[in-house]
Amino acid sequence: MSKTVLVPGGAGYIGSHVTVELIQAGYDVVIADNMSNCDETNYRGVCAIVGRELPLYKADFCDPEAVRKVFAENRIDAVIHFAAFKAVGESVEDPLKYYGNNLQSFVNLLEAARAQGGCNVLFSSSATVYGEPESMPVTEQSPRQVATSPYGNTKQICEDILSDCVRAYPGIRGIALRYFNPVGAHPSALIGELPRGVPNNLVPFITQTAIGKREVLRIFGNDYPTPDGTCLRDFIDIVDLAKAHVCAVRRMLDDQMKAPYEIFNIGTGTPVSVRELVDTFERVNGVKLNWVYAPRREGDVTAIWADPSLAWRELGWKAERKLDDTLASAWAWEKHLAEKE
Ligand code: UD1
């Protein structure tokens, strides 16, 4: 009998790509989403890619009753928690929105998991927990730094909540995946990133500038101590990232874990500068971007990239898609959205 994975936040950017990979790997998926930060575009896209309607609970996991209902109506073997807010700047302006939502929904989920006698829980964490690292690349042993935003703090706290619950409640096992910078879209161009309002992240800002929705892309800072003066990041393709979740779920369900709580970096291991990314986007897609250098953005770290070797050794996962293809997919997705409008 196939196993069922619950995906709260499954109608969002990462959740939708993970759902597709899970279905294609033979798992059943139950999506739950309060649709607070997305419409049904990605959900519809997922159903089109996999060729069937998937169960969707329009449920807010901050409501414990809503979580209990999903667990009562389904036999959940594993859960991947994506139901969280993710805008760094907004979290500084409205911390309670972030602490309230991101922590409460996770606690409710773990309560329900404990009540059913246990569950495999995968938490979507972030490289933000490493802050400004002292040495590169960062391994899972690199120290976590004091968070510089409530958003980053919720990632650290949720990691701690999971690790405490795993220790306290037999039957709960956990994996945290620390993502570097997820970018790109599914090759079908049917699902992708759908930022609300002005995008904070680099790639959606690039694609929106290319399509004419934004006038000019500002590259924040060209005086960093890096080869071309712009920040260095580890841009991980969204489909590669999604596949890492399938490997992690399989590891939990097949009893392959070496400890009841494990952490893996999910990145390419290759630093790419912001300027390089912009140049690559222009070259691959044959478009000219209107961009300028602008002052540094507060809170940005100079450079961060992953040592992803643990994920390779233990999960059998590594990034495969070429940056050129990733950036072509991001552009195809933006054009797909423009055609729909
Ligand atoms: C941020 C979060 C990270 C989260 C990621 C994806 C922090 C410190 N970072 O990463 O946790 O996982 O978003 O949601 O919490 N840039 C420009 N112009 C723009 C936009 C960005 O030059 O218009 C530059 C930034 O200065 C940065 C790089 O592009 O150097 C990447 O920025 P962004 O996509 O926002 O991701 P991060 O800040 O690295």
JSON list of N, CA and C in Angstrom, two decimals, residues 128-199:
[
{"chain": "A", "resi": 128, "resn": "THR", "atom": "N", "xyz": [19.44, 30.54, 6.42]},
{"chain": "A", "resi": 128, "resn": "THR", "atom": "CA", "xyz": [19.44, 31.75, 7.25]},
{"chain": "A", "resi": 128, "resn": "THR", "atom": "C", "xyz": [19.88, 31.45, 8.69]},
{"chain": "A", "resi": 129, "resn": "VAL", "atom": "N", "xyz": [19.73, 30.20, 9.12]},
{"chain": "A", "resi": 129, "resn": "VAL", "atom": "CA", "xyz": [20.12, 29.85, 10.51]},
{"chain": "A", "resi": 129, "resn": "VAL", "atom": "C", "xyz": [21.64, 30.01, 10.71]},
{"chain": "A", "resi": 130, "resn": "TYR", "atom": "N", "xyz": [22.42, 30.02, 9.62]},
{"chain": "A", "resi": 130, "resn": "TYR", "atom": "CA", "xyz": [23.89, 30.16, 9.75]},
{"chain": "A", "resi": 130, "resn": "TYR", "atom": "C", "xyz": [24.34, 31.61, 9.83]},
{"chain": "A", "resi": 131, "resn": "GLY", "atom": "N", "xyz": [23.40, 32.56, 9.58]},
{"chain": "A", "resi": 131, "resn": "GLY", "atom": "CA", "xyz": [23.77, 33.98, 9.64]},
{"chain": "A", "resi": 131, "resn": "GLY", "atom": "C", "xyz": [24.91, 34.29, 8.67]},
{"chain": "A", "resi": 132, "resn": "GLU", "atom": "N", "xyz": [25.87, 35.09, 9.15]},
{"chain": "A", "resi": 132, "resn": "GLU", "atom": "CA", "xyz": [27.06, 35.41, 8.34]},
{"chain": "A", "resi": 132, "resn": "GLU", "atom": "C", "xyz": [28.13, 34.42, 8.77]},
{"chain": "A", "resi": 133, "resn": "PRO", "atom": "N", "xyz": [28.35, 33.36, 7.98]},
{"chain": "A", "resi": 133, "resn": "PRO", "atom": "CA", "xyz": [29.24, 32.29, 8.45]},
{"chain": "A", "resi": 133, "resn": "PRO", "atom": "C", "xyz": [30.70, 32.72, 8.49]},
{"chain": "A", "resi": 134, "resn": "GLU", "atom": "N", "xyz": [31.43, 32.12, 9.43]},
{"chain": "A", "resi": 134, "resn": "GLU", "atom": "CA", "xyz": [32.84, 32.48, 9.56]},
{"chain": "A", "resi": 134, "resn": "GLU", "atom": "C", "xyz": [33.70, 31.79, 8.51]},
{"chain": "A", "resi": 135, "resn": "SER", "atom": "N", "xyz": [33.32, 30.57, 8.14]},
{"chain": "A", "resi": 135, "resn": "SER", "atom": "CA", "xyz": [34.10, 29.91, 7.09]},
{"chain": "A", "resi": 135, "resn": "SER", "atom": "C", "xyz": [33.15, 29.22, 6.11]},
{"chain": "A", "resi": 136, "resn": "MET", "atom": "N", "xyz": [33.64, 29.04, 4.91]},
{"chain": "A", "resi": 136, "resn": "MET", "atom": "CA", "xyz": [32.80, 28.55, 3.83]},
{"chain": "A", "resi": 136, "resn": "MET", "atom": "C", "xyz": [33.46, 27.33, 3.19]},
{"chain": "A", "resi": 137, "resn": "PRO", "atom": "N", "xyz": [32.72, 26.39, 2.64]},
{"chain": "A", "resi": 137, "resn": "PRO", "atom": "CA", "xyz": [31.25, 26.33, 2.66]},
{"chain": "A", "resi": 137, "resn": "PRO", "atom": "C", "xyz": [30.73, 25.92, 4.04]},
{"chain": "A", "resi": 138, "resn": "VAL", "atom": "N", "xyz": [29.44, 26.14, 4.27]},
{"chain": "A", "resi": 138, "resn": "VAL", "atom": "CA", "xyz": [28.90, 25.77, 5.59]},
{"chain": "A", "resi": 138, "resn": "VAL", "atom": "C", "xyz": [28.48, 24.31, 5.60]},
{"chain": "A", "resi": 139, "resn": "THR", "atom": "N", "xyz": [28.87, 23.64, 6.68]},
{"chain": "A", "resi": 139, "resn": "THR", "atom": "CA", "xyz": [28.41, 22.26, 6.88]},
{"chain": "A", "resi": 139, "resn": "THR", "atom": "C", "xyz": [27.31, 22.30, 7.94]},
{"chain": "A", "resi": 140, "resn": "GLU", "atom": "N", "xyz": [26.68, 21.18, 8.15]},
{"chain": "A", "resi": 140, "resn": "GLU", "atom": "CA", "xyz": [25.61, 21.10, 9.15]},
{"chain": "A", "resi": 140, "resn": "GLU", "atom": "C", "xyz": [26.17, 21.36, 10.54]},
{"chain": "A", "resi": 141, "resn": "GLN", "atom": "N", "xyz": [27.49, 21.21, 10.69]},
{"chain": "A", "resi": 141, "resn": "GLN", "atom": "CA", "xyz": [28.12, 21.47, 12.00]},
{"chain": "A", "resi": 141, "resn": "GLN", "atom": "C", "xyz": [28.46, 22.94, 12.20]},
{"chain": "A", "resi": 142, "resn": "SER", "atom": "N", "xyz": [28.43, 23.73, 11.15]},
{"chain": "A", "resi": 142, "resn": "SER", "atom": "CA", "xyz": [28.72, 25.16, 11.29]},
{"chain": "A", "resi": 142, "resn": "SER", "atom": "C", "xyz": [27.75, 25.73, 12.33]},
{"chain": "A", "resi": 143, "resn": "PRO", "atom": "N", "xyz": [28.24, 26.63, 13.19]},
{"chain": "A", "resi": 143, "resn": "PRO", "atom": "CA", "xyz": [27.35, 27.11, 14.25]},
{"chain": "A", "resi": 143, "resn": "PRO", "atom": "C", "xyz": [26.20, 27.94, 13.71]},
{"chain": "A", "resi": 144, "resn": "ARG", "atom": "N", "xyz": [25.04, 27.79, 14.36]},
{"chain": "A", "resi": 144, "resn": "ARG", "atom": "CA", "xyz": [23.93, 28.70, 14.07]},
{"chain": "A", "resi": 144, "resn": "ARG", "atom": "C", "xyz": [24.25, 30.04, 14.72]},
{"chain": "A", "resi": 145, "resn": "GLN", "atom": "N", "xyz": [23.89, 31.12, 14.05]},
{"chain": "A", "resi": 145, "resn": "GLN", "atom": "CA", "xyz": [24.13, 32.45, 14.62]},
{"chain": "A", "resi": 145, "resn": "GLN", "atom": "C", "xyz": [22.82, 33.02, 15.15]},
{"chain": "A", "resi": 146, "resn": "VAL", "atom": "N", "xyz": [22.92, 34.00, 16.02]},
{"chain": "A", "resi": 146, "resn": "VAL", "atom": "CA", "xyz": [21.71, 34.67, 16.50]},
{"chain": "A", "resi": 146, "resn": "VAL", "atom": "C", "xyz": [20.96, 35.20, 15.28]},
{"chain": "A", "resi": 147, "resn": "ALA", "atom": "N", "xyz": [19.67, 34.92, 15.23]},
{"chain": "A", "resi": 147, "resn": "ALA", "atom": "CA", "xyz": [18.89, 35.30, 14.04]},
{"chain": "A", "resi": 147, "resn": "ALA", "atom": "C", "xyz": [18.79, 36.81, 13.92]},
{"chain": "A", "resi": 148, "resn": "THR", "atom": "N", "xyz": [18.85, 37.29, 12.69]},
{"chain": "A", "resi": 148, "resn": "THR", "atom": "CA", "xyz": [18.78, 38.74, 12.48]},
{"chain": "A", "resi": 148, "resn": "THR", "atom": "C", "xyz": [17.37, 39.20, 12.12]},
{"chain": "A", "resi": 149, "resn": "SER", "atom": "N", "xyz": [16.43, 38.27, 12.03]},
{"chain": "A", "resi": 149, "resn": "SER", "atom": "CA", "xyz": [15.04, 38.67, 11.77]},
{"chain": "A", "resi": 149, "resn": "SER", "atom": "C", "xyz": [14.12, 37.67, 12.46]},
{"chain": "A", "resi": 150, "resn": "PRO", "atom": "N", "xyz": [12.89, 38.12, 12.79]},
{"chain": "A", "resi": 150, "resn": "PRO", "atom": "CA", "xyz": [11.92, 37.17, 13.36]},
{"chain": "A", "resi": 150, "resn": "PRO", "atom": "C", "xyz": [11.70, 35.97, 12.44]},
{"chain": "A", "resi": 151, "resn": "TYR", "atom": "N", "xyz": [11.70, 36.20, 11.12]},
{"chain": "A", "resi": 151, "resn": "TYR", "atom": "CA", "xyz": [11.56, 35.07, 10.18]},
{"chain": "A", "resi": 151, "resn": "TYR", "atom": "C", "xyz": [12.66, 34.04, 10.45]},
{"chain": "A", "resi": 152, "resn": "GLY", "atom": "N", "xyz": [13.91, 34.51, 10.48]},
{"chain": "A", "resi": 152, "resn": "GLY", "atom": "CA", "xyz": [15.03, 33.60, 10.71]},
{"chain": "A", "resi": 152, "resn": "GLY", "atom": "C", "xyz": [14.92, 32.92, 12.07]},
{"chain": "A", "resi": 153, "resn": "ASN", "atom": "N", "xyz": [14.42, 33.69, 13.04]},
{"chain": "A", "resi": 153, "resn": "ASN", "atom": "CA", "xyz": [14.26, 33.13, 14.37]},
{"chain": "A", "resi": 153, "resn": "ASN", "atom": "C", "xyz": [13.23, 32.00, 14.38]},
{"chain": "A", "resi": 154, "resn": "THR", "atom": "N", "xyz": [12.14, 32.18, 13.61]},
{"chain": "A", "resi": 154, "resn": "THR", "atom": "CA", "xyz": [11.13, 31.09, 13.59]},
{"chain": "A", "resi": 154, "resn": "THR", "atom": "C", "xyz": [11.72, 29.81, 13.01]},
{"chain": "A", "resi": 155, "resn": "LYS", "atom": "N", "xyz": [12.67, 29.96, 12.06]},
{"chain": "A", "resi": 155, "resn": "LYS", "atom": "CA", "xyz": [13.31, 28.75, 11.50]},
{"chain": "A", "resi": 155, "resn": "LYS", "atom": "C", "xyz": [14.12, 28.05, 12.59]},
{"chain": "A", "resi": 156, "resn": "GLN", "atom": "N", "xyz": [14.86, 28.83, 13.36]},
{"chain": "A", "resi": 156, "resn": "GLN", "atom": "CA", "xyz": [15.67, 28.22, 14.43]},
{"chain": "A", "resi": 156, "resn": "GLN", "atom": "C", "xyz": [14.78, 27.60, 15.49]},
{"chain": "A", "resi": 157, "resn": "ILE", "atom": "N", "xyz": [13.73, 28.33, 15.89]},
{"chain": "A", "resi": 157, "resn": "ILE", "atom": "CA", "xyz": [12.87, 27.82, 16.96]},
{"chain": "A", "resi": 157, "resn": "ILE", "atom": "C", "xyz": [12.16, 26.53, 16.49]},
{"chain": "A", "resi": 158, "resn": "CYS", "atom": "N", "xyz": [11.69, 26.52, 15.27]},
{"chain": "A", "resi": 158, "resn": "CYS", "atom": "CA", "xyz": [11.02, 25.31, 14.77]},
{"chain": "A", "resi": 158, "resn": "CYS", "atom": "C", "xyz": [11.99, 24.13, 14.71]},
{"chain": "A", "resi": 159, "resn": "GLU", "atom": "N", "xyz": [13.23, 24.38, 14.34]},
{"chain": "A", "resi": 159, "resn": "GLU", "atom": "CA", "xyz": [14.22, 23.29, 14.38]},
{"chain": "A", "resi": 159, "resn": "GLU", "atom": "C", "xyz": [14.32, 22.76, 15.82]},
{"chain": "A", "resi": 160, "resn": "ASP", "atom": "N", "xyz": [14.37, 23.68, 16.79]},
{"chain": "A", "resi": 160, "resn": "ASP", "atom": "CA", "xyz": [14.51, 23.27, 18.20]},
{"chain": "A", "resi": 160, "resn": "ASP", "atom": "C", "xyz": [13.26, 22.53, 18.68]},
{"chain": "A", "resi": 161, "resn": "ILE", "atom": "N", "xyz": [12.10, 23.03, 18.27]},
{"chain": "A", "resi": 161, "resn": "ILE", "atom": "CA", "xyz": [10.85, 22.36, 18.67]},
{"chain": "A", "resi": 161, "resn": "ILE", "atom": "C", "xyz": [10.86, 20.91, 18.16]},
{"chain": "A", "resi": 162, "resn": "LEU", "atom": "N", "xyz": [11.26, 20.76, 16.92]},
{"chain": "A", "resi": 162, "resn": "LEU", "atom": "CA", "xyz": [11.27, 19.41, 16.33]},
{"chain": "A", "resi": 162, "resn": "LEU", "atom": "C", "xyz": [12.26, 18.52, 17.07]},
{"chain": "A", "resi": 163, "resn": "SER", "atom": "N", "xyz": [13.44, 19.05, 17.32]},
{"chain": "A", "resi": 163, "resn": "SER", "atom": "CA", "xyz": [14.44, 18.22, 17.99]},
{"chain": "A", "resi": 163, "resn": "SER", "atom": "C", "xyz": [14.00, 17.85, 19.42]},
{"chain": "A", "resi": 164, "resn": "ASP", "atom": "N", "xyz": [13.34, 18.78, 20.12]},
{"chain": "A", "resi": 164, "resn": "ASP", "atom": "CA", "xyz": [12.82, 18.47, 21.47]},
{"chain": "A", "resi": 164, "resn": "ASP", "atom": "C", "xyz": [11.71, 17.42, 21.41]},
{"chain": "A", "resi": 165, "resn": "CYS", "atom": "N", "xyz": [10.82, 17.55, 20.43]},
{"chain": "A", "resi": 165, "resn": "CYS", "atom": "CA", "xyz": [9.69, 16.61, 20.34]},
{"chain": "A", "resi": 165, "resn": "CYS", "atom": "C", "xyz": [10.17, 15.20, 20.00]},
{"chain": "A", "resi": 166, "resn": "VAL", "atom": "N", "xyz": [11.16, 15.13, 19.14]},
{"chain": "A", "resi": 166, "resn": "VAL", "atom": "CA", "xyz": [11.71, 13.83, 18.76]},
{"chain": "A", "resi": 166, "resn": "VAL", "atom": "C", "xyz": [12.30, 13.13, 19.99]},
{"chain": "A", "resi": 167, "resn": "ARG", "atom": "N", "xyz": [12.93, 13.94, 20.84]},
{"chain": "A", "resi": 167, "resn": "ARG", "atom": "CA", "xyz": [13.52, 13.38, 22.06]},
{"chain": "A", "resi": 167, "resn": "ARG", "atom": "C", "xyz": [12.44, 12.94, 23.05]},
{"chain": "A", "resi": 168, "resn": "ALA", "atom": "N", "xyz": [11.35, 13.71, 23.11]},
{"chain": "A", "resi": 168, "resn": "ALA", "atom": "CA", "xyz": [10.35, 13.46, 24.15]},
{"chain": "A", "resi": 168, "resn": "ALA", "atom": "C", "xyz": [9.30, 12.43, 23.77]},
{"chain": "A", "resi": 169, "resn": "TYR", "atom": "N", "xyz": [8.93, 12.41, 22.48]},
{"chain": "A", "resi": 169, "resn": "TYR", "atom": "CA", "xyz": [7.80, 11.57, 22.09]},
{"chain": "A", "resi": 169, "resn": "TYR", "atom": "C", "xyz": [8.24, 10.45, 21.16]},
{"chain": "A", "resi": 170, "resn": "PRO", "atom": "N", "xyz": [8.23, 9.23, 21.67]},
{"chain": "A", "resi": 170, "resn": "PRO", "atom": "CA", "xyz": [8.61, 8.11, 20.81]},
{"chain": "A", "resi": 170, "resn": "PRO", "atom": "C", "xyz": [7.63, 8.04, 19.63]},
{"chain": "A", "resi": 171, "resn": "GLY", "atom": "N", "xyz": [8.13, 7.73, 18.49]},
{"chain": "A", "resi": 171, "resn": "GLY", "atom": "CA", "xyz": [7.23, 7.66, 17.33]},
{"chain": "A", "resi": 171, "resn": "GLY", "atom": "C", "xyz": [7.33, 8.89, 16.46]},
{"chain": "A", "resi": 172, "resn": "ILE", "atom": "N", "xyz": [7.81, 9.99, 17.03]},
{"chain": "A", "resi": 172, "resn": "ILE", "atom": "CA", "xyz": [8.04, 11.16, 16.17]},
{"chain": "A", "resi": 172, "resn": "ILE", "atom": "C", "xyz": [9.50, 11.17, 15.76]},
{"chain": "A", "resi": 173, "resn": "ARG", "atom": "N", "xyz": [9.71, 11.22, 14.46]},
{"chain": "A", "resi": 173, "resn": "ARG", "atom": "CA", "xyz": [11.07, 11.35, 13.93]},
{"chain": "A", "resi": 173, "resn": "ARG", "atom": "C", "xyz": [11.12, 12.58, 13.04]},
{"chain": "A", "resi": 174, "resn": "GLY", "atom": "N", "xyz": [12.27, 13.21, 12.98]},
{"chain": "A", "resi": 174, "resn": "GLY", "atom": "CA", "xyz": [12.31, 14.47, 12.23]},
{"chain": "A", "resi": 174, "resn": "GLY", "atom": "C", "xyz": [13.55, 14.66, 11.39]},
{"chain": "A", "resi": 175, "resn": "ILE", "atom": "N", "xyz": [13.35, 15.34, 10.28]},
{"chain": "A", "resi": 175, "resn": "ILE", "atom": "CA", "xyz": [14.48, 15.80, 9.46]},
{"chain": "A", "resi": 175, "resn": "ILE", "atom": "C", "xyz": [14.24, 17.28, 9.15]},
{"chain": "A", "resi": 176, "resn": "ALA", "atom": "N", "xyz": [15.30, 18.08, 9.33]},
{"chain": "A", "resi": 176, "resn": "ALA", "atom": "CA", "xyz": [15.23, 19.48, 8.89]},
{"chain": "A", "resi": 176, "resn": "ALA", "atom": "C", "xyz": [16.11, 19.61, 7.66]},
{"chain": "A", "resi": 177, "resn": "LEU", "atom": "N", "xyz": [15.55, 20.19, 6.61]},
{"chain": "A", "resi": 177, "resn": "LEU", "atom": "CA", "xyz": [16.34, 20.48, 5.41]},
{"chain": "A", "resi": 177, "resn": "LEU", "atom": "C", "xyz": [16.61, 21.98, 5.39]},
{"chain": "A", "resi": 178, "resn": "ARG", "atom": "N", "xyz": [17.89, 22.32, 5.35]},
{"chain": "A", "resi": 178, "resn": "ARG", "atom": "CA", "xyz": [18.25, 23.74, 5.32]},
{"chain": "A", "resi": 178, "resn": "ARG", "atom": "C", "xyz": [18.51, 24.15, 3.88]},
{"chain": "A", "resi": 179, "resn": "TYR", "atom": "N", "xyz": [17.53, 24.88, 3.32]},
{"chain": "A", "resi": 179, "resn": "TYR", "atom": "CA", "xyz": [17.63, 25.28, 1.91]},
{"chain": "A", "resi": 179, "resn": "TYR", "atom": "C", "xyz": [18.55, 26.48, 1.78]},
{"chain": "A", "resi": 180, "resn": "PHE", "atom": "N", "xyz": [19.27, 26.53, 0.69]},
{"chain": "A", "resi": 180, "resn": "PHE", "atom": "CA", "xyz": [20.02, 27.73, 0.34]},
{"chain": "A", "resi": 180, "resn": "PHE", "atom": "C", "xyz": [19.05, 28.63, -0.47]},
{"chain": "A", "resi": 181, "resn": "ASN", "atom": "N", "xyz": [19.35, 29.06, -1.65]},
{"chain": "A", "resi": 181, "resn": "ASN", "atom": "CA", "xyz": [18.41, 29.97, -2.33]},
{"chain": "A", "resi": 181, "resn": "ASN", "atom": "C", "xyz": [17.64, 29.24, -3.44]},
{"chain": "A", "resi": 182, "resn": "PRO", "atom": "N", "xyz": [16.40, 28.81, -3.14]},
{"chain": "A", "resi": 182, "resn": "PRO", "atom": "CA", "xyz": [15.62, 28.08, -4.15]},
{"chain": "A", "resi": 182, "resn": "PRO", "atom": "C", "xyz": [15.20, 29.00, -5.30]},
{"chain": "A", "resi": 183, "resn": "VAL", "atom": "N", "xyz": [15.44, 28.57, -6.53]},
{"chain": "A", "resi": 183, "resn": "VAL", "atom": "CA", "xyz": [15.08, 29.39, -7.70]},
{"chain": "A", "resi": 183, "resn": "VAL", "atom": "C", "xyz": [14.58, 28.52, -8.85]},
{"chain": "A", "resi": 184, "resn": "GLY", "atom": "N", "xyz": [13.92, 29.15, -9.81]},
{"chain": "A", "resi": 184, "resn": "GLY", "atom": "CA", "xyz": [13.48, 28.45, -11.01]},
{"chain": "A", "resi": 184, "resn": "GLY", "atom": "C", "xyz": [12.07, 27.93, -10.89]},
{"chain": "A", "resi": 185, "resn": "ALA", "atom": "N", "xyz": [11.66, 27.16, -11.89]},
{"chain": "A", "resi": 185, "resn": "ALA", "atom": "CA", "xyz": [10.30, 26.65, -11.95]},
{"chain": "A", "resi": 185, "resn": "ALA", "atom": "C", "xyz": [10.31, 25.27, -12.60]},
{"chain": "A", "resi": 186, "resn": "HIS", "atom": "N", "xyz": [9.17, 24.61, -12.52]},
{"chain": "A", "resi": 186, "resn": "HIS", "atom": "CA", "xyz": [9.03, 23.29, -13.12]},
{"chain": "A", "resi": 186, "resn": "HIS", "atom": "C", "xyz": [9.20, 23.40, -14.65]},
{"chain": "A", "resi": 187, "resn": "PRO", "atom": "N", "xyz": [9.83, 22.39, -15.29]},
{"chain": "A", "resi": 187, "resn": "PRO", "atom": "CA", "xyz": [10.05, 22.48, -16.74]},
{"chain": "A", "resi": 187, "resn": "PRO", "atom": "C", "xyz": [8.75, 22.60, -17.55]},
{"chain": "A", "resi": 188, "resn": "SER", "atom": "N", "xyz": [7.63, 22.17, -17.00]},
{"chain": "A", "resi": 188, "resn": "SER", "atom": "CA", "xyz": [6.35, 22.30, -17.70]},
{"chain": "A", "resi": 188, "resn": "SER", "atom": "C", "xyz": [5.88, 23.76, -17.76]},
{"chain": "A", "resi": 189, "resn": "ALA", "atom": "N", "xyz": [6.46, 24.62, -16.91]},
{"chain": "A", "resi": 189, "resn": "ALA", "atom": "CA", "xyz": [6.02, 26.02, -16.74]},
{"chain": "A", "resi": 189, "resn": "ALA", "atom": "C", "xyz": [4.59, 26.11, -16.22]},
{"chain": "A", "resi": 190, "resn": "LEU", "atom": "N", "xyz": [4.10, 25.04, -15.60]},
{"chain": "A", "resi": 190, "resn": "LEU", "atom": "CA", "xyz": [2.74, 25.07, -15.04]},
{"chain": "A", "resi": 190, "resn": "LEU", "atom": "C", "xyz": [2.72, 25.44, -13.57]},
{"chain": "A", "resi": 191, "resn": "ILE", "atom": "N", "xyz": [3.87, 25.34, -12.91]},
{"chain": "A", "resi": 191, "resn": "ILE", "atom": "CA", "xyz": [3.97, 25.80, -11.51]},
{"chain": "A", "resi": 191, "resn": "ILE", "atom": "C", "xyz": [5.26, 26.60, -11.35]},
{"chain": "A", "resi": 192, "resn": "GLY", "atom": "N", "xyz": [5.24, 27.51, -10.37]},
{"chain": "A", "resi": 192, "resn": "GLY", "atom": "CA", "xyz": [6.42, 28.35, -10.13]},
{"chain": "A", "resi": 192, "resn": "GLY", "atom": "C", "xyz": [6.17, 29.31, -8.99]},
{"chain": "A", "resi": 193, "resn": "GLU", "atom": "N", "xyz": [7.08, 30.26, -8.86]},
{"chain": "A", "resi": 193, "resn": "GLU", "atom": "CA", "xyz": [6.98, 31.22, -7.75]},
{"chain": "A", "resi": 193, "resn": "GLU", "atom": "C", "xyz": [5.97, 32.30, -8.11]},
{"chain": "A", "resi": 194, "resn": "LEU", "atom": "N", "xyz": [5.10, 32.64, -7.15]},
{"chain": "A", "resi": 194, "resn": "LEU", "atom": "CA", "xyz": [4.05, 33.63, -7.39]},
{"chain": "A", "resi": 194, "resn": "LEU", "atom": "C", "xyz": [4.09, 34.69, -6.31]},
{"chain": "A", "resi": 195, "resn": "PRO", "atom": "N", "xyz": [5.07, 35.57, -6.33]},
{"chain": "A", "resi": 195, "resn": "PRO", "atom": "CA", "xyz": [5.15, 36.53, -5.22]},
{"chain": "A", "resi": 195, "resn": "PRO", "atom": "C", "xyz": [3.97, 37.49, -5.23]},
{"chain": "A", "resi": 196, "resn": "ARG", "atom": "N", "xyz": [3.49, 37.83, -4.04]},
{"chain": "A", "resi": 196, "resn": "ARG", "atom": "CA", "xyz": [2.43, 38.83, -3.92]},
{"chain": "A", "resi": 196, "resn": "ARG", "atom": "C", "xyz": [3.08, 40.20, -3.83]},
{"chain": "A", "resi": 197, "resn": "GLY", "atom": "N", "xyz": [2.64, 41.13, -4.64]},
{"chain": "A", "resi": 197, "resn": "GLY", "atom": "CA", "xyz": [3.20, 42.48, -4.58]},
{"chain": "A", "resi": 197, "resn": "GLY", "atom": "C", "xyz": [4.61, 42.52, -5.15]},
{"chain": "A", "resi": 198, "resn": "VAL", "atom": "N", "xyz": [5.41, 43.42, -4.61]},
{"chain": "A", "resi": 198, "resn": "VAL", "atom": "CA", "xyz": [6.78, 43.59, -5.12]},
{"chain": "A", "resi": 198, "resn": "VAL", "atom": "C", "xyz": [7.65, 42.46, -4.56]},
{"chain": "A", "resi": 199, "resn": "PRO", "atom": "N", "xyz": [8.31, 41.70, -5.44]},
{"chain": "A", "resi": 199, "resn": "PRO", "atom": "CA", "xyz": [9.11, 40.57, -4.94]},
{"chain": "A", "resi": 199, "resn": "PRO", "atom": "C", "xyz": [10.30, 41.04, -4.10]}
]
